[in-house]
C-alpha atoms as a printed R data frame, in Angstrom:
   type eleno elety resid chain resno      x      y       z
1  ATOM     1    CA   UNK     A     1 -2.782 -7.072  26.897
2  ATOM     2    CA   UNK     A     2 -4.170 -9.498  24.125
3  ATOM     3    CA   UNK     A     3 -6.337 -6.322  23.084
4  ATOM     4    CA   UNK     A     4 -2.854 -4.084  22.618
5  ATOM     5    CA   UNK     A     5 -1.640 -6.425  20.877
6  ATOM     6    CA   UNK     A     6 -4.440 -7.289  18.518
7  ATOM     7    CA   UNK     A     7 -4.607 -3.555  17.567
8  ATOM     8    CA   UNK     A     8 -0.409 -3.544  17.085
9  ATOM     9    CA   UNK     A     9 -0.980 -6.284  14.576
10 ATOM    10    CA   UNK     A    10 -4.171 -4.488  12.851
11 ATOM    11    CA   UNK     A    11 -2.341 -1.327  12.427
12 ATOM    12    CA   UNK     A    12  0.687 -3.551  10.658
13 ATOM    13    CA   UNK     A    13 -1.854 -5.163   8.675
14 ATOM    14    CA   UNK     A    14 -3.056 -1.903   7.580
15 ATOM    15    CA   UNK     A    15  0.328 -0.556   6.567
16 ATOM    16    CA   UNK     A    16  0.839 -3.230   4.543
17 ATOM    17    CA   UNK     A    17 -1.818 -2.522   3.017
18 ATOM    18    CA   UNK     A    18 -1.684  0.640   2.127
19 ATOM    19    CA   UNK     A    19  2.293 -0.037   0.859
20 ATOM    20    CA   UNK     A    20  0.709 -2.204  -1.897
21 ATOM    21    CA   UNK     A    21 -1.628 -0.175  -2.620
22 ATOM    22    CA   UNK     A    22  0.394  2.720  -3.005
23 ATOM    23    CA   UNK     A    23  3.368  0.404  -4.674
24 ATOM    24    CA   UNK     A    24  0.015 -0.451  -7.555
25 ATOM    25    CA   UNK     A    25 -0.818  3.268  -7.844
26 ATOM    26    CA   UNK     A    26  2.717  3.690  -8.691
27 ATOM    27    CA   UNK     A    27  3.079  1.587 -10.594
28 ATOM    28    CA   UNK     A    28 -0.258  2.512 -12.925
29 ATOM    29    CA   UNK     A    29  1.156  6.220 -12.821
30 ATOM    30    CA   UNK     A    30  4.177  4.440 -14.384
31 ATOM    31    CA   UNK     A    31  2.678  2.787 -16.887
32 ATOM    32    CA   UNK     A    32  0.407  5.624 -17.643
33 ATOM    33    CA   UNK     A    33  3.542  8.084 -17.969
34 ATOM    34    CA   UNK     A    34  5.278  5.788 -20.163
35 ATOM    35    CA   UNK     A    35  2.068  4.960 -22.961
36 ATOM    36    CA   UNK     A    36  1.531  9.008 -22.804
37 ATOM    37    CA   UNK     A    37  5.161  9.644 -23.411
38 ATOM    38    CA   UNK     A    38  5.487  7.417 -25.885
């Protein structure tokens, strides 16, 4: 059981991760839309 739960944690940790990471990308695509625009 431990072990499930361990890996249910993991896999949250990893989504998190990859929410900031996309929420930075984003945000440099932003940025990088705005300087070229302007």
């Amino acid at each position: 059981y431990r072990d499930i739960e361990f890996n249910i944690l993991h896999i949250k940790d990893v989504i998190n991760l990859l929410s900031l990471a996309t929420n930075f990308i984003v945000i440099l695509a932003t940025n990088f839309i705005v300087v070229a625009v302007y």
